[in-house]
CSV table of C-alpha atoms in Angstrom, one decimal:
chain,number,residue,atom,x,y,z
A,278,MET,CA,-98.9,-32.9,-82.2
A,279,VAL,CA,-96.4,-35.2,-83.9
A,280,SER,CA,-93.4,-33.1,-83.0
A,281,ASP,CA,-94.5,-32.8,-79.4
A,282,ALA,CA,-94.8,-36.6,-79.1
A,283,VAL,CA,-91.4,-37.2,-80.6
A,284,ARG,CA,-89.8,-34.5,-78.6
A,285,GLU,CA,-91.2,-35.9,-75.3
A,286,MET,CA,-90.0,-39.4,-76.2
A,287,THR,CA,-86.6,-38.0,-77.2
A,288,GLU,CA,-86.3,-36.2,-73.8
A,289,ARG,CA,-87.2,-39.4,-71.9
A,290,LEU,CA,-84.8,-41.5,-73.8
A,291,ARG,CA,-82.0,-38.9,-73.6
A,292,ALA,CA,-82.5,-38.6,-69.8
A,293,ALA,CA,-82.1,-42.3,-69.5
A,294,GLY,CA,-78.7,-42.1,-71.2
A,295,ILE,CA,-79.6,-43.4,-74.6
A,296,GLU,CA,-77.1,-42.1,-77.1
A,297,ASN,CA,-79.2,-41.7,-80.3
A,298,ALA,CA,-82.4,-40.6,-78.5
A,299,ALA,CA,-83.8,-38.5,-81.3
A,300,PHE,CA,-83.3,-41.2,-83.9
A,301,GLU,CA,-84.8,-43.9,-81.7
A,302,ALA,CA,-87.8,-41.8,-80.8
A,303,GLN,CA,-88.5,-41.1,-84.5
A,304,CYS,CA,-88.2,-44.8,-85.3
A,305,LEU,CA,-90.6,-45.8,-82.6
A,306,PHE,CA,-93.1,-43.1,-83.6
A,307,GLU,CA,-93.0,-44.1,-87.2
A,308,ASP,CA,-93.2,-47.8,-86.7
A,309,LEU,CA,-95.5,-48.4,-83.7
A,310,PRO,CA,-99.2,-47.5,-83.1
A,311,THR,CA,-99.7,-44.6,-80.8
A,312,GLU,CA,-101.2,-46.7,-78.0
A,313,LYS,CA,-97.9,-48.7,-77.8
A,314,LEU,CA,-95.5,-45.8,-77.7
A,315,ALA,CA,-95.4,-45.2,-74.0
A,316,ALA,CA,-94.8,-48.9,-73.1
A,317,ALA,CA,-92.1,-49.1,-75.9
A,318,VAL,CA,-90.2,-46.1,-74.4
A,319,ASP,CA,-90.4,-47.7,-71.0
A,320,ALA,CA,-89.1,-51.0,-72.4
A,321,ARG,CA,-86.3,-49.2,-74.2
A,322,ILE,CA,-85.3,-47.3,-71.0
A,323,ALA,CA,-85.2,-50.7,-69.3
A,324,GLY,CA,-82.7,-52.0,-71.8
A,325,GLU,CA,-84.8,-53.7,-74.5
A,326,PRO,CA,-83.1,-53.3,-77.9
A,327,LEU,CA,-84.7,-50.8,-80.2
A,328,GLN,CA,-84.7,-53.5,-83.0
A,329,TYR,CA,-86.7,-55.9,-80.9
A,330,LEU,CA,-89.3,-53.2,-80.1
A,331,LEU,CA,-89.6,-52.4,-83.8
A,332,GLY,CA,-89.7,-56.0,-84.9
A,333,THR,CA,-87.7,-55.4,-88.0
A,334,TRP,CA,-84.3,-54.0,-88.9
A,335,ASP,CA,-82.7,-52.9,-92.2
A,336,PHE,CA,-79.6,-54.8,-93.5
A,337,LEU,CA,-78.2,-53.8,-96.9
A,338,SER,CA,-81.4,-53.5,-99.1
A,339,LEU,CA,-83.4,-55.9,-96.9
A,340,ARG,CA,-85.8,-55.3,-94.0
A,341,LEU,CA,-85.5,-58.4,-91.8
A,342,ALA,CA,-87.8,-59.6,-89.0
A,343,VAL,CA,-86.0,-59.6,-85.6
A,344,GLY,CA,-87.0,-60.1,-82.0
A,345,GLU,CA,-86.2,-61.8,-78.8
A,346,GLY,CA,-84.1,-64.9,-79.3
A,347,VAL,CA,-82.2,-63.8,-82.5
A,348,LEU,CA,-79.0,-61.8,-82.9
A,349,ILE,CA,-79.6,-58.3,-84.3
A,350,PRO,CA,-78.1,-57.7,-87.7
A,351,ARG,CA,-75.4,-55.1,-87.6
A,352,GLN,CA,-74.0,-52.9,-90.3
A,353,ASP,CA,-70.4,-54.2,-89.7
A,354,THR,CA,-71.6,-57.6,-91.0
A,355,GLU,CA,-72.5,-56.1,-94.4
A,356,LEU,CA,-68.8,-56.3,-95.2
A,357,LEU,CA,-68.9,-60.1,-95.1
A,358,CYS,CA,-71.8,-60.1,-97.6
A,359,GLU,CA,-70.1,-57.6,-99.9
A,360,THR,CA,-66.8,-59.4,-99.8
A,361,ALA,CA,-68.4,-62.7,-100.6
A,362,ALA,CA,-70.4,-61.2,-103.5
A,363,ALA,CA,-67.3,-59.7,-105.0
A,364,LEU,CA,-65.4,-63.0,-104.8
A,365,LEU,CA,-68.4,-64.8,-106.4
A,366,HIS,CA,-69.0,-62.3,-109.1
A,367,ASP,CA,-67.8,-64.5,-111.9
A,368,VAL,CA,-69.0,-67.8,-110.5
A,369,PRO,CA,-72.3,-68.9,-112.1
A,370,ALA,CA,-75.0,-70.0,-109.6
A,371,PRO,CA,-72.6,-70.5,-106.7
A,372,GLN,CA,-73.4,-72.9,-103.9
A,373,VAL,CA,-73.0,-71.3,-100.5
A,374,LEU,CA,-73.1,-72.3,-96.9
A,375,ASP,CA,-74.2,-69.7,-94.3
A,376,LEU,CA,-73.3,-71.2,-90.8
A,377,CYS,CA,-74.6,-69.8,-87.5
A,378,ALA,CA,-77.2,-68.1,-89.7
A,379,GLY,CA,-79.3,-66.4,-87.1
A,380,SER,CA,-81.8,-64.1,-88.8
A,381,GLY,CA,-80.4,-65.0,-92.2
A,382,CYS,CA,-78.8,-61.6,-92.8
A,383,VAL,CA,-75.6,-63.1,-94.2
A,384,GLY,CA,-77.2,-65.6,-96.6
A,385,LEU,CA,-80.0,-63.3,-97.7
A,386,GLY,CA,-77.6,-60.3,-97.8
A,387,LEU,CA,-75.3,-62.2,-100.2
A,388,ALA,CA,-78.3,-63.3,-102.3
A,389,SER,CA,-79.5,-59.7,-102.6
A,390,LEU,CA,-76.1,-58.9,-104.1
A,391,LYS,CA,-75.6,-62.2,-106.0
A,392,PRO,CA,-79.2,-63.2,-106.9
A,393,ASP,CA,-78.2,-66.5,-108.6
A,394,ALA,CA,-76.5,-67.8,-105.5
A,395,ALA,CA,-78.1,-70.9,-103.8
A,396,VAL,CA,-77.6,-70.6,-100.1
A,397,THR,CA,-78.1,-73.2,-97.3
A,398,ALA,CA,-78.5,-71.3,-94.0
A,399,VAL,CA,-77.8,-73.4,-90.9
A,400,GLU,CA,-79.0,-72.3,-87.5
A,401,LYS,CA,-79.4,-74.5,-84.3
A,402,SER,CA,-81.6,-72.2,-82.1
A,403,ALA,CA,-85.3,-72.8,-82.6
A,404,ALA,CA,-86.0,-69.2,-81.6
A,405,ALA,CA,-83.6,-67.8,-84.1
A,406,PHE,CA,-84.7,-70.3,-86.8
A,407,SER,CA,-88.2,-69.0,-86.6
A,408,TYR,CA,-86.9,-65.6,-87.7
A,409,LEU,CA,-84.6,-67.2,-90.3
A,410,THR,CA,-87.6,-69.0,-91.9
A,411,GLU,CA,-89.8,-65.8,-91.7
A,412,ASN,CA,-87.1,-63.8,-93.5
A,413,CYS,CA,-86.7,-66.4,-96.2
A,414,ARG,CA,-90.4,-66.2,-96.7
A,415,ARG,CA,-90.1,-62.4,-97.0
A,416,TYR,CA,-87.7,-62.7,-99.9
A,417,PRO,CA,-88.8,-65.7,-102.0
A,418,GLN,CA,-86.9,-64.4,-105.0
A,419,TYR,CA,-83.7,-65.6,-103.4
A,420,ALA,CA,-82.7,-69.3,-103.2
A,421,VAL,CA,-82.0,-69.4,-99.4
A,422,ARG,CA,-82.9,-72.7,-97.8
A,423,PRO,CA,-83.1,-72.7,-93.9
A,424,LEU,CA,-81.8,-75.7,-92.1
A,425,LEU,CA,-82.3,-76.3,-88.4
A,426,ALA,CA,-79.1,-78.0,-87.3
A,427,ASP,CA,-76.0,-77.6,-85.1
A,428,ILE,CA,-72.8,-77.0,-87.0
A,429,CYS,CA,-70.9,-79.1,-84.5
A,430,ASP,CA,-72.5,-82.3,-85.7
A,431,VAL,CA,-74.5,-81.6,-88.9
A,432,ALA,CA,-73.5,-83.7,-91.9
A,433,LEU,CA,-73.8,-81.8,-95.2
A,434,ALA,CA,-73.5,-83.4,-98.6
A,435,GLY,CA,-71.9,-81.8,-101.7
A,436,GLU,CA,-69.3,-79.2,-102.3
A,437,TYR,CA,-69.6,-75.4,-101.9
A,438,ASP,CA,-68.1,-72.4,-103.6
A,439,ALA,CA,-68.2,-70.5,-100.4
A,440,VAL,CA,-68.6,-71.1,-96.6
A,441,LEU,CA,-69.7,-68.0,-94.8
A,442,SER,CA,-70.2,-67.4,-91.1
A,443,ASN,CA,-70.7,-64.7,-88.5
A,444,PRO,CA,-70.2,-67.0,-85.5
A,445,PRO,CA,-70.4,-66.2,-81.8
A,446,TYR,CA,-66.9,-64.8,-81.0
A,447,ILE,CA,-67.1,-62.8,-77.8
A,448,ARG,CA,-65.0,-64.3,-74.9
A,449,ALA,CA,-67.1,-65.7,-72.1
A,450,ALA,CA,-65.5,-63.4,-69.5
A,451,VAL,CA,-66.4,-60.3,-71.5
A,452,LEU,CA,-70.2,-61.0,-71.8
A,453,PRO,CA,-71.1,-59.5,-68.4
A,454,THR,CA,-69.4,-56.3,-69.3
A,455,LEU,CA,-71.4,-55.7,-72.5
A,456,GLU,CA,-74.1,-53.0,-72.8
A,457,LYS,CA,-77.4,-53.9,-71.3
A,458,GLU,CA,-79.0,-53.9,-74.7
A,459,VAL,CA,-76.5,-56.5,-76.0
A,460,GLN,CA,-77.1,-58.6,-73.0
A,461,LYS,CA,-80.7,-58.9,-74.0
A,462,GLU,CA,-79.6,-60.7,-77.2
A,463,PRO,CA,-79.2,-64.5,-77.0
A,464,GLN,CA,-76.0,-65.4,-75.2
A,465,ALA,CA,-75.5,-68.4,-77.4
A,466,ALA,CA,-75.3,-66.2,-80.4
A,467,LEU,CA,-72.6,-64.1,-78.7
A,468,CYS,CA,-70.3,-66.4,-76.7
A,469,GLY,CA,-67.4,-68.0,-78.5
A,470,GLY,CA,-66.1,-69.9,-75.5
A,471,GLU,CA,-63.3,-69.0,-73.1
A,472,ASP,CA,-61.1,-67.5,-75.8
A,473,GLY,CA,-63.8,-66.5,-78.3
A,474,LEU,CA,-62.4,-68.9,-80.9
A,475,PHE,CA,-64.5,-72.1,-80.3
A,476,PHE,CA,-66.6,-71.7,-83.5
A,477,TYR,CA,-63.6,-70.7,-85.7
A,478,ARG,CA,-62.0,-74.0,-84.7
A,479,VAL,CA,-65.3,-75.9,-85.7
A,480,LEU,CA,-65.4,-74.0,-89.0
A,481,ALA,CA,-61.7,-74.8,-89.8
A,482,ASP,CA,-61.9,-78.4,-88.6
A,483,ARG,CA,-65.3,-79.4,-90.2
A,484,PHE,CA,-66.1,-77.2,-93.2
A,485,VAL,CA,-62.9,-76.6,-95.1
A,486,CYS,CA,-63.5,-80.1,-96.6
A,487,CYS,CA,-66.9,-78.9,-97.9
A,488,LEU,CA,-65.2,-76.3,-100.2
A,489,LYS,CA,-64.7,-76.9,-103.9
A,490,SER,CA,-61.2,-76.4,-105.2
A,491,GLY,CA,-60.9,-72.6,-105.6
A,492,GLY,CA,-63.7,-72.0,-103.1
A,493,PHE,CA,-63.3,-69.8,-100.1
A,494,MET,CA,-64.2,-69.5,-96.4
A,495,ALA,CA,-65.0,-66.0,-95.1
A,496,VAL,CA,-65.9,-65.1,-91.6
A,497,GLU,CA,-66.6,-62.1,-89.4
A,498,ILE,CA,-64.1,-61.7,-86.6
A,499,GLY,CA,-63.7,-59.6,-83.5
A,500,PHE,CA,-61.4,-56.6,-83.6
A,501,ASP,CA,-58.5,-58.4,-81.8
A,502,GLN,CA,-58.9,-61.9,-83.4
A,503,ARG,CA,-57.1,-61.5,-86.8
A,504,GLU,CA,-53.9,-63.3,-85.9
A,505,ALA,CA,-55.6,-66.2,-84.2
A,506,VAL,CA,-58.2,-66.8,-86.9
A,507,GLU,CA,-55.7,-66.4,-89.7
A,508,THR,CA,-53.5,-69.0,-87.9
A,509,LEU,CA,-56.4,-71.4,-87.6
A,510,PHE,CA,-57.3,-71.0,-91.3
A,511,SER,CA,-53.8,-71.5,-92.4
A,512,ALA,CA,-53.4,-74.6,-90.2
A,513,ALA,CA,-56.5,-76.0,-91.8
A,514,GLY,CA,-54.9,-75.8,-95.2
A,515,LEU,CA,-56.5,-72.6,-96.6
A,516,GLN,CA,-54.3,-70.5,-98.8
A,517,GLY,CA,-54.0,-66.8,-99.3
A,518,VAL,CA,-55.4,-66.1,-95.9
A,519,HIS,CA,-56.0,-62.4,-95.2
A,520,THR,CA,-58.2,-60.0,-93.3
A,521,LEU,CA,-60.2,-57.0,-94.4
A,522,ARG,CA,-61.0,-54.0,-92.3
A,523,ASP,CA,-64.3,-52.3,-91.9
A,524,PHE,CA,-65.1,-48.6,-92.3
A,525,ALA,CA,-64.0,-47.9,-88.8
A,526,GLY,CA,-60.6,-49.4,-89.5
A,527,HIS,CA,-61.1,-52.5,-87.4
A,528,ASP,CA,-60.2,-56.0,-88.6
A,529,ARG,CA,-63.6,-57.5,-89.6
A,530,VAL,CA,-63.6,-60.3,-92.2
A,531,THR,CA,-61.0,-63.1,-92.6
A,532,VAL,CA,-60.9,-65.0,-95.9
A,533,GLY,CA,-59.0,-68.1,-97.0
A,534,TYR,CA,-59.1,-70.2,-100.2
A,535,LYS,CA,-59.0,-73.9,-100.8
A,536,LYS,CA,-56.4,-75.1,-103.4
């Protein structure tokens, strides 16, 4: 019976210490064929992320393809999209850069909230780029253009109303302490160098100049990075630099404007 199968999976997952065992068992049961359930539970117990096993994950109103080699979209990142959409509300057909795009959740998420936006989504990992292109194909109604490139050396023409990024920002020394599920995600999408700030420096040094006058840069940050990122943004000449908190009360999105 259905309930028996879900109950058995729940018990196995719970015994392995998985926090949301009932929810995860239900997700697996609903999304995977019966013959794959046992192997999926084994893989989950071994630390494979639920999202990779399902092959998709919801973000805002989108259902995005995910899997090994791409950072899993997280609900916290929705604040970055919502903030950008609010700031661009009165800007007709805004031109937007999404840097370190990964699955494309930021660029596509913004486009789902601001459908006339034209987004260039830049990602350097070939594995992640395959998911980015797949997700752009899933939502052809949005003008999101994937670009395979490294933000450290890419040359982009034109000026943008917004530069957005959820860059790698975890300190290198912290990576080995992360949950085993998180360690299954690509380390390059997590590690922000020794102090976690490497990519914020790249963004401030290389992409403030890409903004139109009155445009803004908005980035996701770690819970303890507000002061450092605000300082970098201000030193790069951005004005009105401030940080918004997420629903848990943690510093999450830092914004600065070009004069």
